């Protein structure tokens, strides 16, 4: 078991190294000079001597292999570098932004599961009824409306017409928990609508599958109460695939909340990455990609290890 | 038998619900949230990349920096030069400036502003390895001499009338000489101090009690909050989440101007223009460049790309009130497709093929490129568009990888010396035509820069405009409107005119919620 975990950790370390190398190389191959971009805001033309001096200060005049070595050396000591733009610590900035995106994803997931699972179960249980048809229509509609349209509509209706919530923005939880949660609600809902539709459909189809199984028929034949059959035998067994889909959706949301963060002015990781790429802020882009990729790899590692704990065959293979 | 929903019923229900949700609240709009007394909330279009006083880092930074820093001079609401940290100044001869500092001017740390600070700040700008935006311009300074703690003498190498404009702009602030090691922590003499900031979100400034202008600033707190999305910025103003917004999107200007309780202040200072590759390709011939200048119907650009929020510019960009404007030279390149065709024929450049570089990052840059492509096709030019994102576009512009390209510009000095950046030869820059080197233009620009006799200067810049009409080192397209919008509770915010609009952050010392 220990050998297995060590081997998986070694593979994970190699993958992180490959990601670090790939992102470094890609950034340096992509056209666009970080100093020119930085000093050319609003169409101003920087003095070439200033560009050269700035390049030297940031070490961008060094040969590529030297820059790569410096980068790896820093990484080895856990230093992601400092932003080209404002000289702030990249790791510190990521530590500030990442929880906000995780919070957004977490809240959207909670809302989706809370609405999607009961609706999916009811739709399956009453297959062919108006509830089933309505949930089918609603989930089709929810899946077909792009998140940015929904987001804009939410701003229009809830912020501008009803004036129930601010149009967007962010207030730290420590400053005002109520304001923080109010501002979190709309972007979470915008993400949750499409996600809920997926959960409804997945739950409905897996519940229908399980309802056909022999053990359900046996339970009913034994005279077990229908509610108990549903709770203990059907829903519990149907949740496996739903949770798998939830995990995959959450993973894809890590980098997929760009539009929602933009529309609602939510200062999370996605917007941070887009701005960093736009500015060619190499340390920031490298840091964000590396941290995000490491999170993915870490999650996979945990799942692999859990599988091996649950299934000895995986361990042996 | 249960109730069943047909597709038709569902569509009707859904449509009805959506329509009702949109229309019903519209019948009785709740009022916007009330403003917070003592706090002005301003929506920025982008978070300032940094607050280094001497480096240029965009319009959002300008507004934030103007809270904290002040120079010797500034521009007034009418665009004239006025005293700031300098109480008065005199010119004993055209090369020499003597500035007398205000007795009560102090930095944010309470230290008095002295002539030593002025010398240290300007020496920092002009140092050999400086990364200051004005490093090049400050090479014209010969000596800086401290006469007494409140008097400083600056001698230029040659007379340069626009030097005062340079000092009135915001790129030459005075900082405390004792703390100049870290550009991110320099101490200024502005009306506010930075209380807190959260990267990408907001900056909060608190008013100083010991600012050198009695009674100012009028508000206790200024909050700069980032709303990068244009529509959300407008929505935040309408909802009362913010008091002032910058960069009002063109599609919202008319509706905001008609919204009760909201005021829009706008100006026509910024402009769009076309640069050419003058080292290789068809535009090395001035007749072909002139053909482009006559082939573009600029009114279409103003209407389509800016929704009418602009003004045709077919001459050289000079402010309305500029003494250097000559009426008969206002329209150097009127729309005339027949003349464009004749010029192309004369140059033997009929059916030419070329690449027009613009960017997909900014919608109006892309729109202009698409409109120009049609106009140039009408006179027989086959134009291929290249629309990379902004960073790539800058690189390609600096390397001359284009035949002609769209640019946006903003004069900074309010003096025709601004034109040197566009018509003068120098290092390659995406901002001017690639490979541009015209000794005749250089001579006129140089003479204009150093001529202290106003009449002679006017003549020099008149000659320059005539020369430009023929050689077309760039051709201009239009002015574009830029605006601030604010709630009626905001008092004493006055945007600066024309090219100075981006420096309207100066107004924060008087602004308050009334």
Tab-separated table of N, CA and C in Angstrom, chain B residues 58-157:
chain	number	residue	atom	x	y	z
B	58	UNK	N	-1.542	53.657	-17.175
B	58	UNK	CA	-2.935	53.656	-17.625
B	58	UNK	C	-3.827	54.635	-16.887
B	59	UNK	N	-5.030	54.797	-17.469
B	59	UNK	CA	-5.956	55.817	-16.968
B	59	UNK	C	-6.448	55.528	-15.556
B	60	UNK	N	-6.693	54.238	-15.246
B	60	UNK	CA	-7.186	53.899	-13.906
B	60	UNK	C	-6.161	54.302	-12.853
B	61	UNK	N	-4.895	54.092	-13.178
B	61	UNK	CA	-3.836	54.480	-12.244
B	61	UNK	C	-3.791	55.986	-12.077
B	62	UNK	N	-4.040	56.693	-13.162
B	62	UNK	CA	-3.988	58.166	-13.084
B	62	UNK	C	-4.928	58.663	-12.009
B	63	UNK	N	-6.168	58.154	-12.036
B	63	UNK	CA	-7.166	58.615	-11.074
B	63	UNK	C	-6.698	58.316	-9.651
B	64	UNK	N	-6.197	57.107	-9.434
B	64	UNK	CA	-5.761	56.725	-8.083
B	64	UNK	C	-4.537	57.535	-7.651
B	65	UNK	N	-3.621	57.735	-8.583
B	65	UNK	CA	-2.398	58.471	-8.224
B	65	UNK	C	-2.704	59.935	-7.896
B	66	UNK	N	-3.725	60.482	-8.574
B	66	UNK	CA	-4.056	61.886	-8.310
B	66	UNK	C	-4.616	62.094	-6.905
B	67	UNK	N	-5.008	61.024	-6.243
B	67	UNK	CA	-5.432	61.146	-4.845
B	67	UNK	C	-4.213	61.425	-3.960
B	68	UNK	N	-3.086	60.844	-4.363
B	68	UNK	CA	-1.925	60.833	-3.467
B	68	UNK	C	-0.806	61.785	-3.859
B	69	UNK	N	-0.749	62.171	-5.120
B	69	UNK	CA	0.404	62.946	-5.586
B	69	UNK	C	-0.005	64.268	-6.234
B	70	UNK	N	0.853	65.226	-6.083
B	70	UNK	CA	0.685	66.518	-6.737
B	70	UNK	C	2.041	66.992	-7.256
B	71	UNK	N	1.981	67.797	-8.351
B	71	UNK	CA	3.203	68.356	-8.919
B	71	UNK	C	3.325	69.831	-8.606
B	72	UNK	N	4.279	70.475	-9.232
B	72	UNK	CA	4.458	71.912	-9.009
B	72	UNK	C	3.279	72.695	-9.567
B	73	UNK	N	2.771	72.213	-10.727
B	73	UNK	CA	1.682	72.906	-11.406
B	73	UNK	C	0.578	71.913	-11.722
B	74	UNK	N	-0.557	72.427	-12.169
B	74	UNK	CA	-1.625	71.528	-12.627
B	74	UNK	C	-2.440	72.264	-13.687
B	75	UNK	N	-3.407	71.550	-14.264
B	75	UNK	CA	-4.310	72.179	-15.226
B	75	UNK	C	-5.615	72.542	-14.514
B	76	UNK	N	-6.125	73.718	-14.848
B	76	UNK	CA	-7.388	74.159	-14.239
B	76	UNK	C	-8.566	73.532	-14.991
B	77	UNK	N	-9.771	73.812	-14.495
B	77	UNK	CA	-10.989	73.296	-15.149
B	77	UNK	C	-11.093	73.762	-16.597
B	78	UNK	N	-10.520	74.926	-16.884
B	78	UNK	CA	-10.607	75.433	-18.255
B	78	UNK	C	-9.400	75.013	-19.086
B	79	UNK	N	-8.497	74.227	-18.489
B	79	UNK	CA	-7.362	73.708	-19.259
B	79	UNK	C	-6.133	74.600	-19.216
B	80	UNK	N	-6.186	75.685	-18.437
B	80	UNK	CA	-5.005	76.550	-18.348
B	80	UNK	C	-4.104	76.049	-17.210
B	81	UNK	N	-2.839	76.489	-17.266
B	81	UNK	CA	-1.886	76.046	-16.239
B	81	UNK	C	-2.075	76.882	-14.971
B	82	UNK	N	-2.096	76.216	-13.831
B	82	UNK	CA	-2.286	76.926	-12.562
B	82	UNK	C	-1.276	76.423	-11.525
B	83	UNK	N	-1.124	77.171	-10.461
B	83	UNK	CA	-0.154	76.784	-9.439
B	83	UNK	C	-0.688	75.613	-8.620
B	84	UNK	N	0.237	74.812	-8.162
B	84	UNK	CA	-0.163	73.682	-7.311
B	84	UNK	C	0.763	73.689	-6.098
B	85	UNK	N	1.791	72.861	-6.081
B	85	UNK	CA	2.751	72.948	-4.968
B	85	UNK	C	3.578	74.227	-5.095
B	86	UNK	N	3.763	74.663	-6.330
B	86	UNK	CA	4.451	75.940	-6.537
B	86	UNK	C	3.415	77.055	-6.384
B	87	UNK	N	3.734	77.990	-5.490
B	87	UNK	CA	2.811	79.103	-5.271
B	87	UNK	C	2.867	80.075	-6.444
B	88	UNK	N	4.074	80.220	-6.984
B	88	UNK	CA	4.263	81.124	-8.118
B	88	UNK	C	5.497	80.685	-8.907
B	89	UNK	N	5.633	81.205	-10.091
B	89	UNK	CA	6.820	80.900	-10.887
B	89	UNK	C	7.128	82.068	-11.809
B	90	UNK	N	8.364	82.167	-12.209
B	90	UNK	CA	8.758	83.243	-13.140
B	90	UNK	C	9.797	82.730	-14.120
B	91	UNK	N	9.901	83.413	-15.254
B	91	UNK	CA	10.868	83.042	-16.291
B	91	UNK	C	11.795	84.235	-16.538
B	92	UNK	N	12.931	84.311	-15.857
B	92	UNK	CA	13.848	85.425	-16.098
B	92	UNK	C	14.378	85.432	-17.527
B	93	UNK	N	14.484	84.271	-18.129
B	93	UNK	CA	14.811	84.174	-19.551
B	93	UNK	C	14.128	82.912	-20.076
B	94	UNK	N	14.064	82.719	-21.399
B	94	UNK	CA	13.263	81.593	-21.936
B	94	UNK	C	13.767	80.205	-21.523
B	95	UNK	N	14.994	80.122	-20.976
B	95	UNK	CA	15.510	78.800	-20.569
B	95	UNK	C	15.365	78.560	-19.064
B	96	UNK	N	15.084	79.600	-18.310
B	96	UNK	CA	15.159	79.485	-16.848
B	96	UNK	C	13.783	79.654	-16.179
B	97	UNK	N	13.514	78.766	-15.256
B	97	UNK	CA	12.259	78.822	-14.494
B	97	UNK	C	12.596	78.868	-13.006
B	98	UNK	N	11.989	79.789	-12.294
B	98	UNK	CA	12.177	79.836	-10.839
B	98	UNK	C	10.816	79.605	-10.175
B	99	UNK	N	10.768	78.559	-9.366
B	99	UNK	CA	9.513	78.202	-8.699
B	99	UNK	C	9.606	78.502	-7.206
B	100	UNK	N	8.581	79.153	-6.696
B	100	UNK	CA	8.480	79.444	-5.270
B	100	UNK	C	7.432	78.493	-4.692
B	101	UNK	N	7.817	77.687	-3.716
B	101	UNK	CA	6.890	76.683	-3.182
B	101	UNK	C	5.956	77.261	-2.120
B	102	UNK	N	4.796	76.634	-1.993
B	102	UNK	CA	3.831	77.059	-0.971
B	102	UNK	C	4.428	76.823	0.426
B	103	UNK	N	4.206	77.784	1.313
B	103	UNK	CA	4.766	77.660	2.664
B	103	UNK	C	4.098	76.525	3.437
B	104	UNK	N	2.796	76.272	3.157
B	104	UNK	CA	2.055	75.292	3.977
B	104	UNK	C	1.975	73.894	3.336
B	105	UNK	N	2.686	73.689	2.227
B	105	UNK	CA	2.581	72.386	1.549
B	105	UNK	C	3.363	71.326	2.310
B	106	UNK	N	2.668	70.230	2.621
B	106	UNK	CA	3.323	69.130	3.341
B	106	UNK	C	3.039	67.805	2.627
B	107	UNK	N	3.889	66.820	2.925
B	107	UNK	CA	3.663	65.470	2.406
B	107	UNK	C	2.698	64.728	3.330
B	108	UNK	N	2.343	63.519	2.883
B	108	UNK	CA	1.393	62.723	3.679
B	108	UNK	C	1.967	62.344	5.046
B	109	UNK	N	3.292	62.368	5.177
B	109	UNK	CA	3.889	62.050	6.482
B	109	UNK	C	4.104	63.307	7.328
B	110	UNK	N	3.605	64.435	6.856
B	110	UNK	CA	3.693	65.672	7.630
B	110	UNK	C	4.918	66.511	7.347
B	111	UNK	N	5.893	65.957	6.630
B	111	UNK	CA	7.124	66.714	6.327
B	111	UNK	C	6.814	67.818	5.321
B	112	UNK	N	7.465	68.982	5.467
B	112	UNK	CA	7.191	70.060	4.511
B	112	UNK	C	7.764	69.754	3.126
B	113	UNK	N	7.082	70.264	2.102
B	113	UNK	CA	7.581	70.102	0.727
B	113	UNK	C	8.659	71.163	0.504
B	114	UNK	N	9.871	70.733	0.187
B	114	UNK	CA	10.973	71.684	0.042
B	114	UNK	C	11.582	71.618	-1.361
B	115	UNK	N	12.455	72.575	-1.610
B	115	UNK	CA	13.152	72.610	-2.902
B	115	UNK	C	14.012	71.365	-3.083
B	116	UNK	N	14.532	70.817	-1.968
B	116	UNK	CA	15.316	69.575	-2.061
B	116	UNK	C	14.459	68.431	-2.613
B	117	UNK	N	13.198	68.389	-2.201
B	117	UNK	CA	12.294	67.342	-2.692
B	117	UNK	C	12.057	67.503	-4.200
B	118	UNK	N	11.917	68.739	-4.624
B	118	UNK	CA	11.708	69.000	-6.059
B	118	UNK	C	12.920	68.526	-6.841
B	119	UNK	N	14.098	68.892	-6.357
B	119	UNK	CA	15.335	68.494	-7.052
B	119	UNK	C	15.457	66.952	-7.077
B	120	UNK	N	15.199	66.334	-5.919
B	120	UNK	CA	15.327	64.861	-5.860
B	120	UNK	C	14.334	64.189	-6.807
B	121	UNK	N	13.119	64.698	-6.869
B	121	UNK	CA	12.096	64.095	-7.735
B	121	UNK	C	12.483	64.212	-9.201
B	122	UNK	N	12.923	65.415	-9.589
B	122	UNK	CA	13.253	65.616	-11.002
B	122	UNK	C	14.560	64.918	-11.378
B	123	UNK	N	15.488	64.840	-10.439
B	123	UNK	CA	16.722	64.069	-10.704
B	123	UNK	C	16.386	62.585	-10.889
B	124	UNK	N	15.414	62.117	-10.113
B	124	UNK	CA	14.982	60.721	-10.226
B	124	UNK	C	14.416	60.466	-11.631
B	125	UNK	N	13.619	61.406	-12.114
B	125	UNK	CA	12.992	61.238	-13.434
B	125	UNK	C	14.054	61.192	-14.531
B	126	UNK	N	15.032	62.086	-14.462
B	126	UNK	CA	15.963	62.220	-15.588
B	126	UNK	C	17.200	61.348	-15.457
B	127	UNK	N	17.288	60.558	-14.377
B	127	UNK	CA	18.470	59.703	-14.173
B	127	UNK	C	18.669	58.751	-15.357
B	128	UNK	N	19.904	58.361	-15.564
B	128	UNK	CA	20.234	57.532	-16.742
B	128	UNK	C	19.436	56.231	-16.771
B	129	UNK	N	19.305	55.586	-15.609
B	129	UNK	CA	18.608	54.297	-15.581
B	129	UNK	C	17.177	54.413	-15.063
B	130	UNK	N	16.628	55.590	-15.171
B	130	UNK	CA	15.274	55.803	-14.690
B	130	UNK	C	14.262	55.083	-15.591
B	131	UNK	N	13.171	54.620	-14.994
B	131	UNK	CA	12.081	54.060	-15.794
B	131	UNK	C	10.882	55.007	-15.783
B	132	UNK	N	11.141	56.259	-15.454
B	132	UNK	CA	10.066	57.258	-15.418
B	132	UNK	C	9.547	57.517	-16.825
B	133	UNK	N	8.267	57.782	-16.895
B	133	UNK	CA	7.632	58.035	-18.192
B	133	UNK	C	8.232	59.270	-18.871
B	134	UNK	N	8.627	60.259	-18.085
B	134	UNK	CA	9.143	61.501	-18.667
B	134	UNK	C	10.675	61.536	-18.761
B	135	UNK	N	11.317	60.403	-18.600
B	135	UNK	CA	12.788	60.389	-18.614
B	135	UNK	C	13.336	61.091	-19.862
B	136	UNK	N	12.826	60.713	-21.019
B	136	UNK	CA	13.299	61.276	-22.281
B	136	UNK	C	13.051	62.787	-22.322
B	137	UNK	N	11.832	63.186	-21.961
B	137	UNK	CA	11.480	64.605	-22.026
B	137	UNK	C	12.344	65.431	-21.072
B	138	UNK	N	12.715	64.853	-19.930
B	138	UNK	CA	13.495	65.591	-18.929
B	138	UNK	C	14.981	65.672	-19.277
B	139	UNK	N	15.374	65.073	-20.379
B	139	UNK	CA	16.773	65.230	-20.800
B	139	UNK	C	17.027	66.674	-21.257
B	140	UNK	N	15.941	67.417	-21.454
B	140	UNK	CA	16.094	68.833	-21.836
B	140	UNK	C	16.505	69.697	-20.642
B	141	UNK	N	16.443	69.137	-19.438
B	141	UNK	CA	16.825	69.908	-18.240
B	141	UNK	C	18.349	69.943	-18.119
B	142	UNK	N	18.871	71.138	-17.970
B	142	UNK	CA	20.326	71.286	-17.847
B	142	UNK	C	20.749	71.202	-16.373
B	143	UNK	N	20.196	72.112	-15.564
B	143	UNK	CA	20.535	72.096	-14.129
B	143	UNK	C	19.291	72.337	-13.278
B	144	UNK	N	19.351	71.784	-12.072
B	144	UNK	CA	18.300	72.044	-11.077
B	144	UNK	C	19.021	72.533	-9.826
B	145	UNK	N	18.680	73.720	-9.405
B	145	UNK	CA	19.439	74.338	-8.316
B	145	UNK	C	18.505	74.746	-7.175
B	146	UNK	N	18.873	74.356	-5.958
B	146	UNK	CA	18.093	74.747	-4.787
B	146	UNK	C	18.598	76.111	-4.324
B	147	UNK	N	17.746	77.127	-4.425
B	147	UNK	CA	18.166	78.478	-4.021
B	147	UNK	C	17.986	78.643	-2.516
B	148	UNK	N	16.834	78.270	-2.013
B	148	UNK	CA	16.573	78.209	-0.568
B	148	UNK	C	15.535	77.118	-0.350
B	149	UNK	N	15.183	76.804	0.895
B	149	UNK	CA	14.276	75.657	1.120
B	149	UNK	C	12.956	75.741	0.358
B	150	UNK	N	12.554	76.929	-0.052
B	150	UNK	CA	11.269	77.047	-0.738
B	150	UNK	C	11.406	77.574	-2.166
B	151	UNK	N	12.633	77.662	-2.671
B	151	UNK	CA	12.817	78.187	-4.027
B	151	UNK	C	13.754	77.280	-4.826
B	152	UNK	N	13.349	76.994	-6.042
B	152	UNK	CA	14.172	76.129	-6.883
B	152	UNK	C	14.254	76.742	-8.291
B	153	UNK	N	15.477	76.627	-8.859
B	153	UNK	CA	15.673	77.159	-10.213
B	153	UNK	C	15.976	75.990	-11.151
B	154	UNK	N	15.248	75.959	-12.279
B	154	UNK	CA	15.477	74.915	-13.282
B	154	UNK	C	15.909	75.590	-14.572
B	155	UNK	N	17.053	75.155	-15.089
B	155	UNK	CA	17.555	75.726	-16.345
B	155	UNK	C	17.510	74.638	-17.407
B	156	UNK	N	16.910	74.988	-18.544
B	156	UNK	CA	16.814	74.030	-19.646
B	156	UNK	C	17.978	74.221	-20.613
B	157	UNK	N	18.275	73.191	-21.398
B	157	UNK	CA	19.366	73.307	-22.379
B	157	UNK	C	18.985	74.278	-23.496
